[in-house]
PDB file of C-alpha atoms in Angstrom:
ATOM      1  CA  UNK A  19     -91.124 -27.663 153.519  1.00  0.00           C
ATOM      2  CA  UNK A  20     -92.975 -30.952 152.387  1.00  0.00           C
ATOM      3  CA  UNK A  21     -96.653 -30.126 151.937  1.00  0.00           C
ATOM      4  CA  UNK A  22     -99.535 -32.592 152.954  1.00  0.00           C
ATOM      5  CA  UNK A  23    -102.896 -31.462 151.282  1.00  0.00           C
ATOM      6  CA  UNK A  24    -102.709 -28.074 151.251  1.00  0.00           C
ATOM      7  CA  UNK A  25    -100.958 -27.916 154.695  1.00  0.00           C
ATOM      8  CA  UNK A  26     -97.193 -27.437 155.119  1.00  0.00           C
ATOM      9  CA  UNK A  27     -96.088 -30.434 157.007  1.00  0.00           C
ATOM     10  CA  UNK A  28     -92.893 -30.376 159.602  1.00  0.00           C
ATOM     11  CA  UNK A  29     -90.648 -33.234 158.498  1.00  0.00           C
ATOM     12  CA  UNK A  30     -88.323 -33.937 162.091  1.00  0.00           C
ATOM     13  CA  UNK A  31     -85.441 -35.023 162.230  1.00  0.00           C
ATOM     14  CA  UNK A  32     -85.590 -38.977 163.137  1.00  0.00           C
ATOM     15  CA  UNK A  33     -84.297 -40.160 166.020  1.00  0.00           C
ATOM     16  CA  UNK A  34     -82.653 -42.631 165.107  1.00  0.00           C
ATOM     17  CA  UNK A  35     -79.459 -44.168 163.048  1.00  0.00           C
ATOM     18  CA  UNK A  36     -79.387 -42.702 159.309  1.00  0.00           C
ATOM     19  CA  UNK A  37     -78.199 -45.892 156.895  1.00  0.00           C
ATOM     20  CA  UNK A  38     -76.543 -44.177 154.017  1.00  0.00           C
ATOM     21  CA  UNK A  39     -77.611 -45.629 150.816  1.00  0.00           C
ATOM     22  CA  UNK A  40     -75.348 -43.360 148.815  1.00  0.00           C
ATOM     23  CA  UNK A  41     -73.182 -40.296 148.443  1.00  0.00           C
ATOM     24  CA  UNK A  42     -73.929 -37.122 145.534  1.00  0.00           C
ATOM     25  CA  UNK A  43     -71.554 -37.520 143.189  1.00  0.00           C
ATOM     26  CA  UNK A  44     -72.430 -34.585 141.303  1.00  0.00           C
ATOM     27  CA  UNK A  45     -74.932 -32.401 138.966  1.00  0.00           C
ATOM     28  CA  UNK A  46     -76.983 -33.933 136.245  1.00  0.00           C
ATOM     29  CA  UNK A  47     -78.362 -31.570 134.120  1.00  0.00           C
ATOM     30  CA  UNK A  48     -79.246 -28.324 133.792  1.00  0.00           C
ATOM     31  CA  UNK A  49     -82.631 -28.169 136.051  1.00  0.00           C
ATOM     32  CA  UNK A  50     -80.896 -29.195 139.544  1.00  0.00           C
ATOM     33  CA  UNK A  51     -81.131 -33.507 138.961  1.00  0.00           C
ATOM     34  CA  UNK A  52     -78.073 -34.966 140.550  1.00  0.00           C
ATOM     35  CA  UNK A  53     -76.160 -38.028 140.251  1.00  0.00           C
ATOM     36  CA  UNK A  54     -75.759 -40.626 143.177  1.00  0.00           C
ATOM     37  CA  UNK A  55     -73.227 -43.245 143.110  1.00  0.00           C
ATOM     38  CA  UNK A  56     -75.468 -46.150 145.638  1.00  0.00           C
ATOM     39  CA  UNK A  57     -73.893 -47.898 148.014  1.00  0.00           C
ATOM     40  CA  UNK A  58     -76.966 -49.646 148.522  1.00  0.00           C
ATOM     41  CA  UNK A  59     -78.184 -52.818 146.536  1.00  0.00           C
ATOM     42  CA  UNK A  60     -81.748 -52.108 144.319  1.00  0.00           C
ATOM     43  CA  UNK A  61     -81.842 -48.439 143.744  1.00  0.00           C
ATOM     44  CA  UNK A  62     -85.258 -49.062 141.940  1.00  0.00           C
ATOM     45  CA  UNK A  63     -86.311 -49.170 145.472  1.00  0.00           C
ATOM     46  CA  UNK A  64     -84.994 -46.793 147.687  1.00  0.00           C
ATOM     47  CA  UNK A  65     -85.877 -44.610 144.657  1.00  0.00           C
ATOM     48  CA  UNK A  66     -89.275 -45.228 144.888  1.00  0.00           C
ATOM     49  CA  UNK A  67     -88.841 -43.710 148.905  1.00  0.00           C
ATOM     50  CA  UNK A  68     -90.882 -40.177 149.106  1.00  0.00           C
ATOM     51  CA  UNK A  69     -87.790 -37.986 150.243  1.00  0.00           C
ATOM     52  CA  UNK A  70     -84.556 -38.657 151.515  1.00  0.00           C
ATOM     53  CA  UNK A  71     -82.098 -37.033 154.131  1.00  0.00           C
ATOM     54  CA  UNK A  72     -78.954 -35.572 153.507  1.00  0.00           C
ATOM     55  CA  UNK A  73     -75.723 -35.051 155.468  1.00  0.00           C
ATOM     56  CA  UNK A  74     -72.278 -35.119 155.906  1.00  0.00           C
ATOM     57  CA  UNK A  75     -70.657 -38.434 157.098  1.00  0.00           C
ATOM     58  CA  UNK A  76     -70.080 -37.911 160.923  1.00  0.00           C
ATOM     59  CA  UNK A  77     -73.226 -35.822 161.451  1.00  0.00           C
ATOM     60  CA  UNK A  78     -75.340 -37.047 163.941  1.00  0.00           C
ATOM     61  CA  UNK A  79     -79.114 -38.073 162.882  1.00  0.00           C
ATOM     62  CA  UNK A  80     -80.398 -34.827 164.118  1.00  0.00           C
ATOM     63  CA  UNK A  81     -78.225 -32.432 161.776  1.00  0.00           C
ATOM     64  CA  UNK A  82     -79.414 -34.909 158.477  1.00  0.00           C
ATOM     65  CA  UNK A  83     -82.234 -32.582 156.609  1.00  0.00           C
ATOM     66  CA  UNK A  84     -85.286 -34.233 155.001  1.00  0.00           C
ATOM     67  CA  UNK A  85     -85.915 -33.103 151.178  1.00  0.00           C
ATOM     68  CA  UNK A  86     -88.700 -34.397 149.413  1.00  0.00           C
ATOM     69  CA  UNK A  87     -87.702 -36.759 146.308  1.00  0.00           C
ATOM     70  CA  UNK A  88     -89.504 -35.216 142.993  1.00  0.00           C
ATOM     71  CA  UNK A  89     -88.499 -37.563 140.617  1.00  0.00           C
ATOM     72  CA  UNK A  90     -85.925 -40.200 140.363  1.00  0.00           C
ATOM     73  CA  UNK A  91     -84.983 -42.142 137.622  1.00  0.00           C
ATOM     74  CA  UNK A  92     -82.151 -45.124 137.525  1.00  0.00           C
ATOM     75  CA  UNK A  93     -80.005 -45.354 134.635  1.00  0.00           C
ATOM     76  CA  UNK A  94     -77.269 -47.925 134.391  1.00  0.00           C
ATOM     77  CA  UNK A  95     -77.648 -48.360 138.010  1.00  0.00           C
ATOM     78  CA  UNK A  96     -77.204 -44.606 138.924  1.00  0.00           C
ATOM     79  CA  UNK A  97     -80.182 -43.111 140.477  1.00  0.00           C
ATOM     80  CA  UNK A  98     -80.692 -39.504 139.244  1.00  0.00           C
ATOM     81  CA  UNK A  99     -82.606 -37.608 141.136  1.00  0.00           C
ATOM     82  CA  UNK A 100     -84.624 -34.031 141.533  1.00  0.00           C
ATOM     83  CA  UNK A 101     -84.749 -33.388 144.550  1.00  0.00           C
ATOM     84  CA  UNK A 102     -87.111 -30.359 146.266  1.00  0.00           C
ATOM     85  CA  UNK A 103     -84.250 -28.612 148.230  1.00  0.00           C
ATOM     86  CA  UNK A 104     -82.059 -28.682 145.121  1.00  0.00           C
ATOM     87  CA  UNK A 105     -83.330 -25.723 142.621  1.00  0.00           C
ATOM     88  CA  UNK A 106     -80.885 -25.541 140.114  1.00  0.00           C
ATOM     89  CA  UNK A 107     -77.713 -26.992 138.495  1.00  0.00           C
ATOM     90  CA  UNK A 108     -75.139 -24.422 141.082  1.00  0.00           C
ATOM     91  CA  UNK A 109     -77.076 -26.290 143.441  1.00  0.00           C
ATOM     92  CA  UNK A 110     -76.848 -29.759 142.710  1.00  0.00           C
ATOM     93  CA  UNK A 111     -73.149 -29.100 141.893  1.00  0.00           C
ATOM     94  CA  UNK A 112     -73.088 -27.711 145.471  1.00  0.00           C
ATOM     95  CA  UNK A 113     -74.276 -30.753 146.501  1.00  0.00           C
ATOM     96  CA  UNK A 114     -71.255 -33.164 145.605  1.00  0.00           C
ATOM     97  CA  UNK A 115     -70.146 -35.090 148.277  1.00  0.00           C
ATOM     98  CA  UNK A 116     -73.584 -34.998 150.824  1.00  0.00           C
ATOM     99  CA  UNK A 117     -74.690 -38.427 151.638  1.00  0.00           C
ATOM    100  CA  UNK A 118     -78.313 -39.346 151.028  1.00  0.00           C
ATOM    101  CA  UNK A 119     -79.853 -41.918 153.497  1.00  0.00           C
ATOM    102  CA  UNK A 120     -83.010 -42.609 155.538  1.00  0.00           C
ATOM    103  CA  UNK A 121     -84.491 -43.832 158.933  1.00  0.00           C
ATOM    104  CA  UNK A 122     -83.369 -47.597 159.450  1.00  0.00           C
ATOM    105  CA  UNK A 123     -87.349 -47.978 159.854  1.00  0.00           C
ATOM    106  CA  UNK A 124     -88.367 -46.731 156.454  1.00  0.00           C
ATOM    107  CA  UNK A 125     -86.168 -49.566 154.399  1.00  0.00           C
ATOM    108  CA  UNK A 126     -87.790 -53.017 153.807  1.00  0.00           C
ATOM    109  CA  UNK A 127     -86.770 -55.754 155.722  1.00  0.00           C
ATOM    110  CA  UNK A 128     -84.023 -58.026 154.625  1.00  0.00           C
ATOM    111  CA  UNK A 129     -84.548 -61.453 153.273  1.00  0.00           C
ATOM    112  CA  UNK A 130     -82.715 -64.165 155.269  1.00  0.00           C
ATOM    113  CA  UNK A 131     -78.667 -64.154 154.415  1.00  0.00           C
ATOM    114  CA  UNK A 132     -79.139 -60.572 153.589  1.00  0.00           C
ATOM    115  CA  UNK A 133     -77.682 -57.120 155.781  1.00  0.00           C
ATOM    116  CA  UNK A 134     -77.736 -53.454 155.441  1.00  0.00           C
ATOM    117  CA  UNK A 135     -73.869 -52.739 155.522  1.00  0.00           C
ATOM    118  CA  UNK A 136     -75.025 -49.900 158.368  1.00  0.00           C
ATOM    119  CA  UNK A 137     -75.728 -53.492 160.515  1.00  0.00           C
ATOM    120  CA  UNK A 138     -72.182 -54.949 160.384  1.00  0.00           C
ATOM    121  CA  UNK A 139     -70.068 -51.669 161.387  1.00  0.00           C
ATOM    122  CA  UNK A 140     -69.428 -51.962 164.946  1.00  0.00           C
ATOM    123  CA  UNK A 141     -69.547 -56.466 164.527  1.00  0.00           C
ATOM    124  CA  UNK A 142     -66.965 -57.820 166.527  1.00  0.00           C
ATOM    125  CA  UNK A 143     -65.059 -60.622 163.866  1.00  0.00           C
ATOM    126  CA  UNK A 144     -64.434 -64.216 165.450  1.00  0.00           C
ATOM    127  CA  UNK A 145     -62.031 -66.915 163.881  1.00  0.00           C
ATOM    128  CA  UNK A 146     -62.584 -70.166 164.040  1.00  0.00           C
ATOM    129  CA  UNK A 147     -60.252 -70.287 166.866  1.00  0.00           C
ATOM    130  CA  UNK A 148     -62.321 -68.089 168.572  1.00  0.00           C
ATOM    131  CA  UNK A 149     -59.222 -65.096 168.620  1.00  0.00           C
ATOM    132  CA  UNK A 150     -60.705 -61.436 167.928  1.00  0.00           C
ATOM    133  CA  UNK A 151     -59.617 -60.090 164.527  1.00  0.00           C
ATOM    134  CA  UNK A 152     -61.060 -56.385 165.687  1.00  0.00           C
ATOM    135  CA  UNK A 153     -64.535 -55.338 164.624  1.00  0.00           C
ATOM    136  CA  UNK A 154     -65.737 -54.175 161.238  1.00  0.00           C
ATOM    137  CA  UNK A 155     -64.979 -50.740 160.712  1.00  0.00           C
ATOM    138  CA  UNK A 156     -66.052 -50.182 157.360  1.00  0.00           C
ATOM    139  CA  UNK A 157     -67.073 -52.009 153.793  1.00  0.00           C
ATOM    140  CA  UNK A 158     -65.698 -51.478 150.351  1.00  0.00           C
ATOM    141  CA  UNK A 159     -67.958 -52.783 147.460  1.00  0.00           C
ATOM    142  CA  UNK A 160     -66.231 -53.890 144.770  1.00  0.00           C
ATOM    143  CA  UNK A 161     -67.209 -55.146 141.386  1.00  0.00           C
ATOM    144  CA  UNK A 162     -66.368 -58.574 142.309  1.00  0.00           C
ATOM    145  CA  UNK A 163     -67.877 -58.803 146.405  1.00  0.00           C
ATOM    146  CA  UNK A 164     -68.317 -56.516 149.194  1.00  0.00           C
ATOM    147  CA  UNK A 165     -64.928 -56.518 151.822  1.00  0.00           C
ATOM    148  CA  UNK A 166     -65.295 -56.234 155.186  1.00  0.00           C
ATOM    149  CA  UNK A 167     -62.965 -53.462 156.938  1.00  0.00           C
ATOM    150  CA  UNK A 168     -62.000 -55.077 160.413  1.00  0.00           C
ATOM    151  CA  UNK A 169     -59.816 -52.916 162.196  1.00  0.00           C
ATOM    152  CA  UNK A 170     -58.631 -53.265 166.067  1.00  0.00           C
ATOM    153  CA  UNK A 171     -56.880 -50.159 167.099  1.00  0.00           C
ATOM    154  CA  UNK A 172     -53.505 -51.703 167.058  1.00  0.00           C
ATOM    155  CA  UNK A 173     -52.596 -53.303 163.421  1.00  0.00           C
ATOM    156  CA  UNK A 174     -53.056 -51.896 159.951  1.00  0.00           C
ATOM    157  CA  UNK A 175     -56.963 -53.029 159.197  1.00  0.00           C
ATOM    158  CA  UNK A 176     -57.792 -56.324 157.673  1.00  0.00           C
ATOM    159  CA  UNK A 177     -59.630 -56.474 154.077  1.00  0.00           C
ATOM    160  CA  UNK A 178     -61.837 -59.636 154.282  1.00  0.00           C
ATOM    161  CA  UNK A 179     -63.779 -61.067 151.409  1.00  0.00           C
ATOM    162  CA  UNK A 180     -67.361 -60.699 152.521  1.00  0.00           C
ATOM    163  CA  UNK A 181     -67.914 -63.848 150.407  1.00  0.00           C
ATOM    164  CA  UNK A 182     -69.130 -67.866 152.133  1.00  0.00           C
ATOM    165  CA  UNK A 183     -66.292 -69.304 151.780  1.00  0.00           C
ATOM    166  CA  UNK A 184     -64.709 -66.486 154.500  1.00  0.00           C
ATOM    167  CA  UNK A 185     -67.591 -65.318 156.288  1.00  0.00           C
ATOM    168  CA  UNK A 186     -69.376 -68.249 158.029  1.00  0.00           C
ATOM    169  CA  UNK A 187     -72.029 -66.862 159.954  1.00  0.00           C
ATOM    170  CA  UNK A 188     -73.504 -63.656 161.200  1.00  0.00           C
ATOM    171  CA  UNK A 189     -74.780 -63.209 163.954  1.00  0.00           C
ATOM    172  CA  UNK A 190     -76.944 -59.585 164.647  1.00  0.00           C
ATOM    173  CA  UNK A 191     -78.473 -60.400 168.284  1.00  0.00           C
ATOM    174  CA  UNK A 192     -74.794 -61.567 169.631  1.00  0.00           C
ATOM    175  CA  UNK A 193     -73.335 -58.867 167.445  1.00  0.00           C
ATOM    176  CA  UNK A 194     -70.819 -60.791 165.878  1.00  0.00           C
ATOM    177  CA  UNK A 195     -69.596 -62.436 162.628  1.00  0.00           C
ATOM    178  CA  UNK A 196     -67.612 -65.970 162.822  1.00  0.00           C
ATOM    179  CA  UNK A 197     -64.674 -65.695 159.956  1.00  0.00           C
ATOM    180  CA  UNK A 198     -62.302 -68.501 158.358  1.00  0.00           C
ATOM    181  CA  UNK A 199     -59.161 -66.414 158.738  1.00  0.00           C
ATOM    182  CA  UNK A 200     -56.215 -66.609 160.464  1.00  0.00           C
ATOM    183  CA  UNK A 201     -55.128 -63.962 162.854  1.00  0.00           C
ATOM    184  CA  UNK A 202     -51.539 -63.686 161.605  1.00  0.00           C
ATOM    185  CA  UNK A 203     -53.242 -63.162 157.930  1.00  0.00           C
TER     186      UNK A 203
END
């Protein structure tokens, strides 16, 4: 348990949506340090956080456990990072695969143009035609640009370029992004 002063401190389990900035990739070390491959943009920051949750993808918020982030260092883009609930290196290599994320509250806003990737799943994609292409189910980063996973129930899921020439507008409040693509694409 975190400690605040002296006093042990209950850390509860938020409320709200977890946005998962990255996933354990594996042990670091021999004191417990583990790897995380980000999925998030500017480690530096979310490093800088004072404990993260982990969880499996599908949990619910509630089921995510807080552990206090003891040190965490980013090397070639890879945060590694001792974490308090992780004692040793059996544990961190225990700890391949968890997710590590935090309350939607606790990140920084965005600047204008900019999205958490948690913000587009669920967007419903619009043509210019105005013809539904499904809603985003997913994003792959790749080296190059982030693609949008549309998917709607019926067809094999679209990959779309989440690059300006493609993506035209999004739009959180209406909860919806406006596309240059063709439905028969």
């Amino acid at each position: 348990m975190p400690e605040s002063d002296g006093v042990a401190a209950t850390i509860v389990a938020p409320r709200t949506e977890i946005i998962v900035l990255g996933k354990i990739a594996g042990a670091h070390g021999l004191q417990g340090a583990v790897r995380v491959y980000p999925f998030a943009d500017d480690p530096e920051s979310w490093a800088r956080l004072a404990g993260w949750w982990l969880g499996r993808d599908g949990d619910a918020a509630e089921l995510w456990q807080y552990s206090r982030l003891c040190r965490c260092d980013v090397r070639n883009g890879v945060p590694i990072a001792q974490l308090a609930s992780v004692a040793d290196r059996t544990a961190a290599e225990a700890m391949a695969g968890v997710l590590v994320g935090v309350p939607q509250a606790e990140l920084p806003p965005t600047a204008a143009d900019e999205y958490y990737w948690g913000d587009l799943i669920g967007l419903e994609v619009i043509n210019t035609r105005e013809q539904s292409l499904g809603r985003i189910v997913g994003l792959i980063d790749t080296p190059a640009n982030a693609v949008l996973r549309v998917g709607d129930g019926e067809r094999a899921e679209r990959l779309l370029p989440f690059v300006a020439a493609v993506v035209l507008a999004v739009d959180l409040e209406r909860r919806r992004v406006s596309v240059e693509w063709e439905s028969d694409w």
